[in-house]
mmCIF file with all atom_site columns, C-alpha atoms in Angstrom:
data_model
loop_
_atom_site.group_PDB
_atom_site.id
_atom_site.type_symbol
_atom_site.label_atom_id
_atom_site.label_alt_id
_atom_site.label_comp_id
_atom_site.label_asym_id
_atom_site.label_entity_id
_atom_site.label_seq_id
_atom_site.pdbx_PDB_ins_code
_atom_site.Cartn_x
_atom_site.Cartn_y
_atom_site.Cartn_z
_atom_site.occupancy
_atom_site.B_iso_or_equiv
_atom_site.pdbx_formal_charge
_atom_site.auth_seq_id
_atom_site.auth_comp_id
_atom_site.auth_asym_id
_atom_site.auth_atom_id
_atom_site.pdbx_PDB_model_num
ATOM 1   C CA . UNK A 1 1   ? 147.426 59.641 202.169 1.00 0.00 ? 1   UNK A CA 1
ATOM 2   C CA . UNK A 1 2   ? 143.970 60.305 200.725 1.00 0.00 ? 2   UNK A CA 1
ATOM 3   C CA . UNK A 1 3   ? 142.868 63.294 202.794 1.00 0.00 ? 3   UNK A CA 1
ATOM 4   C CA . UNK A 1 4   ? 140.353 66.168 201.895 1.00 0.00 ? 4   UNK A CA 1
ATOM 5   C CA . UNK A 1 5   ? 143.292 68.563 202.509 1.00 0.00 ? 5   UNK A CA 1
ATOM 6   C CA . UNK A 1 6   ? 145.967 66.526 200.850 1.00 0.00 ? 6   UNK A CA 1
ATOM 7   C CA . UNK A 1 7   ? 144.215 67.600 197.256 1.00 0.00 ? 7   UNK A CA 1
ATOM 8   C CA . UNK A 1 8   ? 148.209 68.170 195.669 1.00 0.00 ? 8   UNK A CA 1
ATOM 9   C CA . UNK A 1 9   ? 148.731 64.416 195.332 1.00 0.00 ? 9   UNK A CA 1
ATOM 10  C CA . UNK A 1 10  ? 145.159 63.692 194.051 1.00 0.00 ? 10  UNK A CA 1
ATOM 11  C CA . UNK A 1 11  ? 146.060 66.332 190.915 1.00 0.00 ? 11  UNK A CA 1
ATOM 12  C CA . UNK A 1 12  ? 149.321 65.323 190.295 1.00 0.00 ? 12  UNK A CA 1
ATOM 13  C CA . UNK A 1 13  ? 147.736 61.717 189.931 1.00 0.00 ? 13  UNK A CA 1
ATOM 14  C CA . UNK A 1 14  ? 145.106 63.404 187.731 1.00 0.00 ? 14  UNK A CA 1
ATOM 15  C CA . UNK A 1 15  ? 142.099 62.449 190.046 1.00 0.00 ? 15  UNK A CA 1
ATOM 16  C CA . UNK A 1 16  ? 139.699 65.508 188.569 1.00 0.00 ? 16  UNK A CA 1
ATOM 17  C CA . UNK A 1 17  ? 136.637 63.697 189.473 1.00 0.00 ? 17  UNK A CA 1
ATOM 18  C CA . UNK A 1 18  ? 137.395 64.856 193.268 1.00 0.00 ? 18  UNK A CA 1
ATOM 19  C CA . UNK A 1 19  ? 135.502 68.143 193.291 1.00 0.00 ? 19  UNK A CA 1
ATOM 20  C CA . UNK A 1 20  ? 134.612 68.269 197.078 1.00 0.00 ? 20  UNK A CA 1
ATOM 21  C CA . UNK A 1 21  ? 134.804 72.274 197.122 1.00 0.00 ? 21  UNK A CA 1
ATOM 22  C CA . UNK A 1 22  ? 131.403 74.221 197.216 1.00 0.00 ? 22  UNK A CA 1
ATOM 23  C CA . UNK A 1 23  ? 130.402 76.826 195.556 1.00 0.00 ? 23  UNK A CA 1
ATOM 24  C CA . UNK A 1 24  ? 132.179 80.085 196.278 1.00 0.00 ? 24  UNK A CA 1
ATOM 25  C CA . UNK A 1 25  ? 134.845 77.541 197.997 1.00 0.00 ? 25  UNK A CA 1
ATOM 26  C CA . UNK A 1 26  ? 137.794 77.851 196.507 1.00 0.00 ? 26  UNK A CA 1
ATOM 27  C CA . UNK A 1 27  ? 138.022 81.769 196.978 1.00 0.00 ? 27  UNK A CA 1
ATOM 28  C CA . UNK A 1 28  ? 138.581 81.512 200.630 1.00 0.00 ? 28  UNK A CA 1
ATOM 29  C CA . UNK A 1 29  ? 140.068 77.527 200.362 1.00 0.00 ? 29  UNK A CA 1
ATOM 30  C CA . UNK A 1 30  ? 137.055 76.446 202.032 1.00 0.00 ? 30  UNK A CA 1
ATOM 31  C CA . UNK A 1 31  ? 139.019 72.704 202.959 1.00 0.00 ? 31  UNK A CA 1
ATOM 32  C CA . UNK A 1 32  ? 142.284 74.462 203.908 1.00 0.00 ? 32  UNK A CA 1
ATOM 33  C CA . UNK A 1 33  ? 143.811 72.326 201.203 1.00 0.00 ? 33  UNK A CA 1
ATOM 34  C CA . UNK A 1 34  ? 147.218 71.571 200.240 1.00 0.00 ? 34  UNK A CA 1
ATOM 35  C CA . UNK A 1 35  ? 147.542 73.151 196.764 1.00 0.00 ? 35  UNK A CA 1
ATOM 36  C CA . UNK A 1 36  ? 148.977 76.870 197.067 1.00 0.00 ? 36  UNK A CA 1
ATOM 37  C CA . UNK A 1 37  ? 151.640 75.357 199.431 1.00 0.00 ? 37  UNK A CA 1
ATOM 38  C CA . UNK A 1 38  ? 152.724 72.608 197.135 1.00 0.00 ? 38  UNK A CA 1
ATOM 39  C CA . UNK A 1 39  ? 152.726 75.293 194.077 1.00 0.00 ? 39  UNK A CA 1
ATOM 40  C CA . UNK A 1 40  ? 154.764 77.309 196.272 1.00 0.00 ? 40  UNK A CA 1
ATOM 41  C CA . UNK A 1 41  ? 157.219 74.754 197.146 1.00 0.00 ? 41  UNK A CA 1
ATOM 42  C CA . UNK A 1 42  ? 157.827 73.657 193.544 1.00 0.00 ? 42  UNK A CA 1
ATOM 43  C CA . UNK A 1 43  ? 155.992 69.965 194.187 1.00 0.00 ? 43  UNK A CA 1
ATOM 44  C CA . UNK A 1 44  ? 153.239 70.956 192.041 1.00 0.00 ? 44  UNK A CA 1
ATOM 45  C CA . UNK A 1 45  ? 153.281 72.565 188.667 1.00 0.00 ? 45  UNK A CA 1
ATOM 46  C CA . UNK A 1 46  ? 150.482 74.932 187.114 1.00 0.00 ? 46  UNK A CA 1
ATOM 47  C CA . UNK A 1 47  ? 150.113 72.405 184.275 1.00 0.00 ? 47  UNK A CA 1
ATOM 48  C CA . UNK A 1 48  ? 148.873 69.774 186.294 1.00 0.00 ? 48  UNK A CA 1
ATOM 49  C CA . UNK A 1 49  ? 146.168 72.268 187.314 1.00 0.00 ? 49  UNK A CA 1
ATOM 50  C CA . UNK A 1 50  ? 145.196 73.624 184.493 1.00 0.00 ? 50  UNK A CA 1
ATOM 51  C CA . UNK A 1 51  ? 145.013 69.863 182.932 1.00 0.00 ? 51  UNK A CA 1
ATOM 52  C CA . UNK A 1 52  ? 142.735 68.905 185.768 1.00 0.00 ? 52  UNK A CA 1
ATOM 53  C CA . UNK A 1 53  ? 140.377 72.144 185.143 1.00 0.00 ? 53  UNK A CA 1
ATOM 54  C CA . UNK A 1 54  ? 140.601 71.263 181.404 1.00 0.00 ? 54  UNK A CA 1
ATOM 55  C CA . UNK A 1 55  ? 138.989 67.648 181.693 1.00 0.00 ? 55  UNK A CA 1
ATOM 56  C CA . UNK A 1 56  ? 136.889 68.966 184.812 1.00 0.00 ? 56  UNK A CA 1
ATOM 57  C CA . UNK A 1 57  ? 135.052 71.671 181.920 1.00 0.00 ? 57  UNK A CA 1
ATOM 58  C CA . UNK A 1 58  ? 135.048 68.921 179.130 1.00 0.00 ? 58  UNK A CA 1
ATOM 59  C CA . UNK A 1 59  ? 133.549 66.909 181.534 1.00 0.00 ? 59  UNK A CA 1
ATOM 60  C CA . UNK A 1 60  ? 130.841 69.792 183.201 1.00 0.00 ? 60  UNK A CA 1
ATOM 61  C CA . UNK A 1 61  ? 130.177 70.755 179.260 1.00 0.00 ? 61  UNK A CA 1
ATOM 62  C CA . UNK A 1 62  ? 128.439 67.499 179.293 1.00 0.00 ? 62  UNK A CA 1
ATOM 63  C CA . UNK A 1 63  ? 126.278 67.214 181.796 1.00 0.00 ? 63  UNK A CA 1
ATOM 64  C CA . UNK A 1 64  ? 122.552 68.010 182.615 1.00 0.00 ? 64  UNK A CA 1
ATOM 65  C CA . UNK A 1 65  ? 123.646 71.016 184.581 1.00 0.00 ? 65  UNK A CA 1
ATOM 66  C CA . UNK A 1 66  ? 124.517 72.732 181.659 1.00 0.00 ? 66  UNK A CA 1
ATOM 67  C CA . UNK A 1 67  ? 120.792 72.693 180.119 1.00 0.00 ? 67  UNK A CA 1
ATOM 68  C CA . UNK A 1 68  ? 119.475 74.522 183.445 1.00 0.00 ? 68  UNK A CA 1
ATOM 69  C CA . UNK A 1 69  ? 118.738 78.591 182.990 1.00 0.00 ? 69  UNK A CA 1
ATOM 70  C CA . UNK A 1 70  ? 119.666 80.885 185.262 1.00 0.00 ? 70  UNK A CA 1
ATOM 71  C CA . UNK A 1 71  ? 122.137 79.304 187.167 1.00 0.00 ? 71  UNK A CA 1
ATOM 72  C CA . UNK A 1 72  ? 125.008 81.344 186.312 1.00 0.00 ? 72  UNK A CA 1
ATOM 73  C CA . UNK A 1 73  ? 127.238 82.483 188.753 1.00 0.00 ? 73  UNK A CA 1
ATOM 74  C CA . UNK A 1 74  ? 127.649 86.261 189.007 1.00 0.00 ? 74  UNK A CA 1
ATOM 75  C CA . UNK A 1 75  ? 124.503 87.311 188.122 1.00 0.00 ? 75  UNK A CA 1
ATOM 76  C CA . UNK A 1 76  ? 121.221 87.082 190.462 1.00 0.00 ? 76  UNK A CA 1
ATOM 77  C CA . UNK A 1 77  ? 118.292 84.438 189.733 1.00 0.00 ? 77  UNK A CA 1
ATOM 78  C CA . UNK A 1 78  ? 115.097 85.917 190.124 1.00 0.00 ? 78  UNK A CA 1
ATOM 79  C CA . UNK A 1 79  ? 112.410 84.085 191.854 1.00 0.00 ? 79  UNK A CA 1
ATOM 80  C CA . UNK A 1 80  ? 109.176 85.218 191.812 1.00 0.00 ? 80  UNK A CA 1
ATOM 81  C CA . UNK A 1 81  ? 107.014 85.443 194.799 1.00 0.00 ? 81  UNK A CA 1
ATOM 82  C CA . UNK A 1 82  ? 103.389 83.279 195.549 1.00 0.00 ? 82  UNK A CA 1
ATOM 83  C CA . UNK A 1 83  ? 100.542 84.147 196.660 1.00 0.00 ? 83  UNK A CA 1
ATOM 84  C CA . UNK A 1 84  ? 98.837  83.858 200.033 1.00 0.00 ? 84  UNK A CA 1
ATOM 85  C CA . UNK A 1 85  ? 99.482  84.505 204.031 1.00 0.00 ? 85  UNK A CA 1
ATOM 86  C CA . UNK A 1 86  ? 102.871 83.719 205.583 1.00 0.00 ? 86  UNK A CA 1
ATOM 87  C CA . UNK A 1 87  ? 104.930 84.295 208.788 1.00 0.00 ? 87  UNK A CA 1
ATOM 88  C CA . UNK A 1 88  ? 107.166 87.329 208.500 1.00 0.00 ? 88  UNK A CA 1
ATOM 89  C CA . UNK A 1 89  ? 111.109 85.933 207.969 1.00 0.00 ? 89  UNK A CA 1
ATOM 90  C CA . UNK A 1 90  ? 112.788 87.561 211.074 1.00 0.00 ? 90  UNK A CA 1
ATOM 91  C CA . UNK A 1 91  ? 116.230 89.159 209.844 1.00 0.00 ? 91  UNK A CA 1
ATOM 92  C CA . UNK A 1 92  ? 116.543 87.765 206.755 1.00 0.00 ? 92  UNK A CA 1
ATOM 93  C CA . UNK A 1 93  ? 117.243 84.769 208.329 1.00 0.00 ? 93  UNK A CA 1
ATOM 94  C CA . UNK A 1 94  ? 115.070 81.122 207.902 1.00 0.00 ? 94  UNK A CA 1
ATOM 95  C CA . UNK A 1 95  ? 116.004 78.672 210.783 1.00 0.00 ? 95  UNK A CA 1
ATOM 96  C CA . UNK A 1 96  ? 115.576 75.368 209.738 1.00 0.00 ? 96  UNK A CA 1
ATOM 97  C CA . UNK A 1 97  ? 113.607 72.895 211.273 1.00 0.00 ? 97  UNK A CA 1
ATOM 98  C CA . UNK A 1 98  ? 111.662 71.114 208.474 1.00 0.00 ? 98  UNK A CA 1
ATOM 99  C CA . UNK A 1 99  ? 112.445 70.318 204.795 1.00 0.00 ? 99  UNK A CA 1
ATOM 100 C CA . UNK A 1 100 ? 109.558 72.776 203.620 1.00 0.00 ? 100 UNK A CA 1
ATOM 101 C CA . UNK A 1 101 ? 109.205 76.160 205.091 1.00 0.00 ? 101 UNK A CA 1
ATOM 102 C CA . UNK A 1 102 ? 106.855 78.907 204.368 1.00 0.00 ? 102 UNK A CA 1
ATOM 103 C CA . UNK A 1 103 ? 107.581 82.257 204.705 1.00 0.00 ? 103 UNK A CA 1
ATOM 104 C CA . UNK A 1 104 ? 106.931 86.062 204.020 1.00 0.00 ? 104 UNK A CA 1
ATOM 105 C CA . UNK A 1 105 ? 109.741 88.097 202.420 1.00 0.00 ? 105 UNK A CA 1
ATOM 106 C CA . UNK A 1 106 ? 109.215 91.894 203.446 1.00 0.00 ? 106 UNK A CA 1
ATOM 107 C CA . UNK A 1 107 ? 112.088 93.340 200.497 1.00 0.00 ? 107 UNK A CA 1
ATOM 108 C CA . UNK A 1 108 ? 112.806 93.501 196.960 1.00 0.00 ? 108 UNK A CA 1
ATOM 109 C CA . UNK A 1 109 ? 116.175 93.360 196.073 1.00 0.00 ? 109 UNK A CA 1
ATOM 110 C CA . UNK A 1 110 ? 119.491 90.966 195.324 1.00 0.00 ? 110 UNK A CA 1
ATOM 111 C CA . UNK A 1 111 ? 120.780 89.160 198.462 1.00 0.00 ? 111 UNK A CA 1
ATOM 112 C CA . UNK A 1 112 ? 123.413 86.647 198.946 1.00 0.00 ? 112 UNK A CA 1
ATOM 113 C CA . UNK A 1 113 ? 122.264 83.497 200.554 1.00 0.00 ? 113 UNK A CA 1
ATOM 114 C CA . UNK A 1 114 ? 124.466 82.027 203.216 1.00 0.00 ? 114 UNK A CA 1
ATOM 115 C CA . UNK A 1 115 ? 124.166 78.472 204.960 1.00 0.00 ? 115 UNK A CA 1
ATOM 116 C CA . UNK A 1 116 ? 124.998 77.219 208.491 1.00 0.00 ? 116 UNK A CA 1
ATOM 117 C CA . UNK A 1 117 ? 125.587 73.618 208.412 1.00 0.00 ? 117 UNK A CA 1
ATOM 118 C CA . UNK A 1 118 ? 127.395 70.437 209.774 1.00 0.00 ? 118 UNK A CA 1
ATOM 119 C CA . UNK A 1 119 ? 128.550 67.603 207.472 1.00 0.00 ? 119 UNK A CA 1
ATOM 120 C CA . UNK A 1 120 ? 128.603 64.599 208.764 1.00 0.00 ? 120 UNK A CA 1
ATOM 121 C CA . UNK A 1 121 ? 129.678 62.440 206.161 1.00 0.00 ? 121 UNK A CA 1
ATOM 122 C CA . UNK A 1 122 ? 132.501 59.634 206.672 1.00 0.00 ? 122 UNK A CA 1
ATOM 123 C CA . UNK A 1 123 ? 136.021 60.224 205.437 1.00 0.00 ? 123 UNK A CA 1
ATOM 124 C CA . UNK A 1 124 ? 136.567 61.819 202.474 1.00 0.00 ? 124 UNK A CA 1
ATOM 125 C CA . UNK A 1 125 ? 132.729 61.162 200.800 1.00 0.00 ? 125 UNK A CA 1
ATOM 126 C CA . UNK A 1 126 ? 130.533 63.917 200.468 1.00 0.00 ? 126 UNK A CA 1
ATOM 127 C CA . UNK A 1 127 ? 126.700 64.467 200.508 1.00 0.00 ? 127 UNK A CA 1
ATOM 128 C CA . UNK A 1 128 ? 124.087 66.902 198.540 1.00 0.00 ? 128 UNK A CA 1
ATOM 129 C CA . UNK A 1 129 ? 121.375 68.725 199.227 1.00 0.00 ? 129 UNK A CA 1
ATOM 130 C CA . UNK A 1 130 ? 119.365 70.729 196.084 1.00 0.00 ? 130 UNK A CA 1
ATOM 131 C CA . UNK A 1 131 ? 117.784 73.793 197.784 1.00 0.00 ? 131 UNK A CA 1
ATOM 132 C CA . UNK A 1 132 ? 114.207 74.878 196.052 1.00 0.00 ? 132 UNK A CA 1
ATOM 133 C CA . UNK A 1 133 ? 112.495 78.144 196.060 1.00 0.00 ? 133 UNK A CA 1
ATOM 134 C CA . UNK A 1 134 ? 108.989 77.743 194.978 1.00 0.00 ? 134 UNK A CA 1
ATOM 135 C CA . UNK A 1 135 ? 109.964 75.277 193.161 1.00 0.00 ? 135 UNK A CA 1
ATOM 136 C CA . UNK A 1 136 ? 112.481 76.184 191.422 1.00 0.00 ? 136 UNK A CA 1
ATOM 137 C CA . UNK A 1 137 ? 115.854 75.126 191.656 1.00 0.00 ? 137 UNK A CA 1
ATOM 138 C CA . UNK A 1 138 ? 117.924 77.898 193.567 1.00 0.00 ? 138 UNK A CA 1
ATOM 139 C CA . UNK A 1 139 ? 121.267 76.075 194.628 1.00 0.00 ? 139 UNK A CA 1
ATOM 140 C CA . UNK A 1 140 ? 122.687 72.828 195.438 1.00 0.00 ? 140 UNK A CA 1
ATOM 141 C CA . UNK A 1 141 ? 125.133 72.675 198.305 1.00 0.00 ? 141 UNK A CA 1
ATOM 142 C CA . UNK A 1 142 ? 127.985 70.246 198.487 1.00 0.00 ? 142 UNK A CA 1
ATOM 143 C CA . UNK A 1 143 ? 129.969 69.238 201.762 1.00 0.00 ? 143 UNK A CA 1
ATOM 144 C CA . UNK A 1 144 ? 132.052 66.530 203.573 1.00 0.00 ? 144 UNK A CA 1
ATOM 145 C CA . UNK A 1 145 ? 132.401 66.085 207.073 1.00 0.00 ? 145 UNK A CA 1
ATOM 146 C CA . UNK A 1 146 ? 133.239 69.072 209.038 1.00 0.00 ? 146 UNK A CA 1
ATOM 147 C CA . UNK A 1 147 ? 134.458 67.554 211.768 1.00 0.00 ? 147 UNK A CA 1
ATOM 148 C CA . UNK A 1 148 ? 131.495 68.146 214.276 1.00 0.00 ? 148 UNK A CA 1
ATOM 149 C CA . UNK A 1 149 ? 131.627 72.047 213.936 1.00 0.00 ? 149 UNK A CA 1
ATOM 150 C CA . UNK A 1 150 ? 128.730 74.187 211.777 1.00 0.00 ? 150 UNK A CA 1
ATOM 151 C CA . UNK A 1 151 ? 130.527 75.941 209.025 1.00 0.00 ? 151 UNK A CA 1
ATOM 152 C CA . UNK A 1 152 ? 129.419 78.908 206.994 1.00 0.00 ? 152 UNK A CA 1
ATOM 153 C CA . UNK A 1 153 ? 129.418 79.416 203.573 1.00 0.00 ? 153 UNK A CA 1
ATOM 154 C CA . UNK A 1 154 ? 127.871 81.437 200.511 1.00 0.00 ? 154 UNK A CA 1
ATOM 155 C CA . UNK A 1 155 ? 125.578 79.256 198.568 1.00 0.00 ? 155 UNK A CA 1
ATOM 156 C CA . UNK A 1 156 ? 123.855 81.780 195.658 1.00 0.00 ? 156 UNK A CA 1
ATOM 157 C CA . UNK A 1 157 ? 123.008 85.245 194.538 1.00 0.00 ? 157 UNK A CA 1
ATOM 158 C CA . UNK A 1 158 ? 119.542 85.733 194.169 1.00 0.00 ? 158 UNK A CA 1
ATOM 159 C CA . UNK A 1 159 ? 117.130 88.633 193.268 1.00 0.00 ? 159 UNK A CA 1
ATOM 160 C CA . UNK A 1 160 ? 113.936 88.280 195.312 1.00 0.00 ? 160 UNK A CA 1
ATOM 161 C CA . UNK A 1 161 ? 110.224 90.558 195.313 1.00 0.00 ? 161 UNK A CA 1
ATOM 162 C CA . UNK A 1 162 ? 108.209 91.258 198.388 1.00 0.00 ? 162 UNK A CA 1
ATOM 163 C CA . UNK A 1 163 ? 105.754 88.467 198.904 1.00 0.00 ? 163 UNK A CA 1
ATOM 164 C CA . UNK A 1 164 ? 105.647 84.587 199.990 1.00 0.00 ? 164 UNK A CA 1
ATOM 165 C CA . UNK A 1 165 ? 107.969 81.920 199.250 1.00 0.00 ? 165 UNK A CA 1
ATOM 166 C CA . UNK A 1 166 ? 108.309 78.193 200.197 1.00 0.00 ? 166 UNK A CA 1
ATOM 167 C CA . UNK A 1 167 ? 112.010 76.726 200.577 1.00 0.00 ? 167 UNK A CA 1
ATOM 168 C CA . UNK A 1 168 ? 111.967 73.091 200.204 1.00 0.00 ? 168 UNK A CA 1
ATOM 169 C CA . UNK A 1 169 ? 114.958 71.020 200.816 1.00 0.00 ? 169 UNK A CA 1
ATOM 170 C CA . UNK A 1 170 ? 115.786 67.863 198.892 1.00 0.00 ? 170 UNK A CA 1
ATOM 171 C CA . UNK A 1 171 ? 118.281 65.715 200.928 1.00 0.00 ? 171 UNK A CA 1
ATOM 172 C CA . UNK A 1 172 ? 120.088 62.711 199.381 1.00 0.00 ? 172 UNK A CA 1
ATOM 173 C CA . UNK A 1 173 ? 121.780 61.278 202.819 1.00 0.00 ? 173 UNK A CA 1
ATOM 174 C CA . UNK A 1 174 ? 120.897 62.374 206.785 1.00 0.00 ? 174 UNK A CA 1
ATOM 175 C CA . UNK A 1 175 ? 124.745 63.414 206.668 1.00 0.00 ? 175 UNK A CA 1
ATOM 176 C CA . UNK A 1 176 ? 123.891 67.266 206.587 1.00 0.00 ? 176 UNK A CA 1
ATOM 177 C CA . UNK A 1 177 ? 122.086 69.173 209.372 1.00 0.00 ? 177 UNK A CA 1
ATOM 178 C CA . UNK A 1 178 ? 121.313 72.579 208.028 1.00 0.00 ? 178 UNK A CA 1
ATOM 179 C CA . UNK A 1 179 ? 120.737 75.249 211.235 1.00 0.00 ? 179 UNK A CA 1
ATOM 180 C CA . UNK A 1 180 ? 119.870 77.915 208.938 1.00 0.00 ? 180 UNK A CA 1
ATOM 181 C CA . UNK A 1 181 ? 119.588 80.174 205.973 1.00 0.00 ? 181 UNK A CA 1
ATOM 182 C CA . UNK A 1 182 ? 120.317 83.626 205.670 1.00 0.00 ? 182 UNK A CA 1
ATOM 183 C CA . UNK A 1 183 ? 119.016 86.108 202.687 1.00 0.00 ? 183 UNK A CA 1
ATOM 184 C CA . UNK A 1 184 ? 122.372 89.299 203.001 1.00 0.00 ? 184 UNK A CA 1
ATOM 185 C CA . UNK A 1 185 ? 121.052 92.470 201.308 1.00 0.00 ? 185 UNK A CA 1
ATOM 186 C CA . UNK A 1 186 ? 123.738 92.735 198.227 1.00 0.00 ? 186 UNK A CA 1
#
Protein backbone atom coordinates (compact mmCIF):
# COMPACT_ATOMS: atom_id res chain seq x y z
CA UNK A 1 0.00 0.00 0.00
CA UNK A 2 1.37 3.42 -0.95
CA UNK A 3 1.78 5.03 2.46
CA UNK A 4 4.25 7.84 3.62
CA UNK A 5 5.52 5.29 6.19
CA UNK A 6 5.51 2.27 3.96
CA UNK A 7 8.82 3.93 2.11
CA UNK A 8 10.56 -0.04 2.03
CA UNK A 9 8.33 -1.07 -0.88
CA UNK A 10 8.64 2.29 -2.76
CA UNK A 11 12.77 1.56 -2.79
CA UNK A 12 12.70 -1.84 -3.49
CA UNK A 13 10.50 -0.77 -6.59
CA UNK A 14 13.14 1.92 -7.18
CA UNK A 15 10.65 4.91 -6.76
CA UNK A 16 13.69 7.60 -5.83
CA UNK A 17 11.67 10.44 -6.98
CA UNK A 18 9.66 10.08 -3.50
CA UNK A 19 11.75 12.38 -1.34
CA UNK A 20 8.98 13.51 1.15
CA UNK A 21 11.63 13.85 4.14
CA UNK A 22 12.71 17.48 5.16
CA UNK A 23 15.64 18.72 5.82
CA UNK A 24 17.36 17.43 8.94
CA UNK A 25 14.50 14.56 8.59
CA UNK A 26 15.94 11.60 8.23
CA UNK A 27 18.22 11.92 11.45
CA UNK A 28 15.36 11.55 13.77
CA UNK A 29 12.96 9.54 10.88
CA UNK A 30 10.87 12.48 10.78
CA UNK A 31 7.77 10.09 8.93
CA UNK A 32 8.38 7.15 11.30
CA UNK A 33 9.03 5.20 8.15
CA UNK A 34 9.39 1.67 7.43
CA UNK A 35 13.04 1.35 6.31
CA UNK A 36 15.36 0.44 9.44
CA UNK A 37 12.71 -2.26 10.27
CA UNK A 38 12.63 -3.83 6.88
CA UNK A 39 16.70 -3.66 6.81
CA UNK A 40 16.50 -5.28 10.03
CA UNK A 41 14.25 -7.99 9.08
CA UNK A 42 16.22 -8.96 5.96
CA UNK A 43 13.20 -7.59 3.43
CA UNK A 44 15.34 -4.87 2.35
CA UNK A 45 18.92 -4.90 1.28
CA UNK A 46 21.53 -1.91 1.60
CA UNK A 47 21.94 -2.05 -2.20
CA UNK A 48 18.63 -1.05 -2.95
CA UNK A 49 19.42 2.02 -0.82
CA UNK A 50 22.37 2.99 -1.84
CA UNK A 51 21.02 2.58 -5.66
CA UNK A 52 18.17 4.87 -4.79
CA UNK A 53 20.69 7.60 -3.16
CA UNK A 54 22.89 7.03 -6.27
CA UNK A 55 20.19 8.17 -8.95
CA UNK A 56 18.66 10.61 -6.19
CA UNK A 57 22.54 12.61 -6.39
CA UNK A 58 22.78 12.08 -10.27
CA UNK A 59 19.58 13.44 -10.35
CA UNK A 60 20.15 16.60 -7.50
CA UNK A 61 23.69 17.15 -9.51
CA UNK A 62 21.42 18.44 -12.12
CA UNK A 63 19.27 20.69 -10.96
CA UNK A 64 19.03 24.53 -10.35
CA UNK A 65 19.62 23.97 -6.68
CA UNK A 66 22.98 23.16 -7.25
CA UNK A 67 23.94 26.74 -8.82
CA UNK A 68 22.63 28.49 -5.45
CA UNK A 69 25.65 29.73 -2.87
CA UNK A 70 25.53 29.25 0.45
CA UNK A 71 23.17 26.71 0.90
CA UNK A 72 25.29 24.09 2.23
CA UNK A 73 24.34 22.18 5.00
CA UNK A 74 26.69 22.29 7.99
CA UNK A 75 27.91 25.49 7.73
CA UNK A 76 25.87 28.85 8.67
CA UNK A 77 24.52 31.35 5.84
CA UNK A 78 25.08 34.73 6.74
CA UNK A 79 22.45 37.25 6.18
CA UNK A 80 23.10 40.60 6.53
CA UNK A 81 20.93 42.95 8.39
CA UNK A 82 18.77 46.30 6.80
CA UNK A 83 18.40 49.29 7.78
CA UNK A 84 15.63 51.15 9.58
CA UNK A 85 13.12 50.84 12.81
CA UNK A 86 11.59 47.47 13.74
CA UNK A 87 9.68 45.71 16.58
CA UNK A 88 12.02 43.88 18.92
CA UNK A 89 11.65 39.76 18.09
CA UNK A 90 10.50 38.50 21.58
CA UNK A 91 12.64 35.23 22.41
CA UNK A 92 14.01 34.55 19.38
CA UNK A 93 10.88 33.56 18.33
CA UNK A 94 8.66 35.20 15.07
CA UNK A 95 4.93 34.13 15.32
CA UNK A 96 3.48 34.05 12.15
CA UNK A 97 0.60 35.76 11.09
CA UNK A 98 1.41 37.28 7.65
CA UNK A 99 3.64 36.18 4.72
CA UNK A 100 6.03 39.29 5.34
CA UNK A 101 7.18 40.18 8.75
CA UNK A 102 9.45 42.82 9.95
CA UNK A 103 11.47 42.57 12.73
CA UNK A 104 14.49 43.67 14.97
CA UNK A 105 17.16 41.06 15.79
CA UNK A 106 18.91 42.15 19.18
CA UNK A 107 22.19 39.32 18.67
CA UNK A 108 24.96 38.42 16.54
CA UNK A 109 25.67 35.01 16.31
CA UNK A 110 24.78 31.37 14.51
CA UNK A 111 21.30 30.04 15.46
CA UNK A 112 19.37 27.13 14.31
CA UNK A 113 16.02 27.95 12.91
CA UNK A 114 13.16 25.74 13.91
CA UNK A 115 9.48 25.67 12.43
CA UNK A 116 6.05 24.90 13.98
CA UNK A 117 3.73 23.83 11.37
CA UNK A 118 0.68 21.71 10.20
CA UNK A 119 0.55 20.05 6.75
CA UNK A 120 -2.42 19.68 5.42
CA UNK A 121 -1.88 18.17 2.25
CA UNK A 122 -4.00 15.04 0.92
CA UNK A 123 -2.54 11.56 1.02
CA UNK A 124 0.75 11.05 0.29
CA UNK A 125 1.39 14.66 -1.84
CA UNK A 126 3.38 17.18 -0.34
CA UNK A 127 3.55 21.04 -0.45
CA UNK A 128 6.52 23.83 -0.34
CA UNK A 129 7.11 26.80 1.08
CA UNK A 130 10.70 28.86 0.18
CA UNK A 131 11.41 30.93 3.34
CA UNK A 132 13.26 34.51 2.48
CA UNK A 133 15.36 36.64 4.64
CA UNK A 134 15.75 39.99 3.14
CA UNK A 135 15.49 38.59 0.26
CA UNK A 136 17.50 36.11 0.11
CA UNK A 137 16.77 32.65 -0.04
CA UNK A 138 17.29 31.08 3.55
CA UNK A 139 15.43 27.60 3.39
CA UNK A 140 12.72 25.81 1.75
CA UNK A 141 10.60 23.55 3.88
CA UNK A 142 8.97 20.41 2.62
CA UNK A 143 5.95 18.52 4.34
CA UNK A 144 2.88 16.21 3.85
CA UNK A 145 0.00 16.01 5.90
CA UNK A 146 0.57 15.70 9.52
CA UNK A 147 -2.42 14.46 10.39
CA UNK A 148 -4.02 17.62 12.09
CA UNK A 149 -1.15 17.98 14.74
CA UNK A 150 1.75 21.00 14.47
CA UNK A 151 5.05 19.29 14.17
CA UNK A 152 8.49 20.66 14.83
CA UNK A 153 11.37 20.52 12.93
CA UNK A 154 14.93 22.13 12.15
CA UNK A 155 14.81 23.99 8.94
CA UNK A 156 18.59 25.85 8.61
CA UNK A 157 21.70 27.08 10.29
CA UNK A 158 22.14 30.56 9.92
CA UNK A 159 24.64 33.27 11.11
CA UNK A 160 22.75 36.51 11.77
CA UNK A 161 24.11 40.48 12.92
CA UNK A 162 22.20 42.75 15.21
CA UNK A 163 19.85 44.84 13.16
CA UNK A 164 16.44 44.50 11.03
CA UNK A 165 15.31 41.81 8.91
CA UNK A 166 12.14 41.04 6.85
CA UNK A 167 11.04 37.20 6.54
CA UNK A 168 8.89 36.74 3.63
CA UNK A 169 7.18 33.55 2.93
CA UNK A 170 6.54 32.19 -0.55
CA UNK A 171 3.70 29.56 -0.42
CA UNK A 172 2.92 27.28 -3.40
CA UNK A 173 -0.51 25.63 -1.92
CA UNK A 174 -2.77 26.89 1.40
CA UNK A 175 -1.82 23.21 2.62
CA UNK A 176 0.78 24.56 5.27
CA UNK A 177 -0.10 26.77 8.27
CA UNK A 178 3.14 27.90 9.76
CA UNK A 179 2.51 29.02 13.77
CA UNK A 180 5.96 30.09 14.08
CA UNK A 181 9.66 30.49 13.72
CA UNK A 182 12.22 30.20 16.15
CA UNK A 183 16.04 31.64 15.80
CA UNK A 184 18.08 28.76 18.81
CA UNK A 185 21.40 30.38 19.82
CA UNK A 186 23.99 27.58 18.34
Amino acid sequence: EGTRENVASMVKSQNDVYMVVGNYGAENNENNDNLSRNLEEGKLCIAELQKCAINICNFALITQAMTREGLVFGKPQLFEPNEGDSPNLDDNTLIVTEKSHDFYFEENGDFQVDVTYEGTAIGVAQTTCNIWLNEKLMTTIQVGNTGGAYKTKKLADIRLKRGVYNLRLEMLADELDIQKIEFIQL
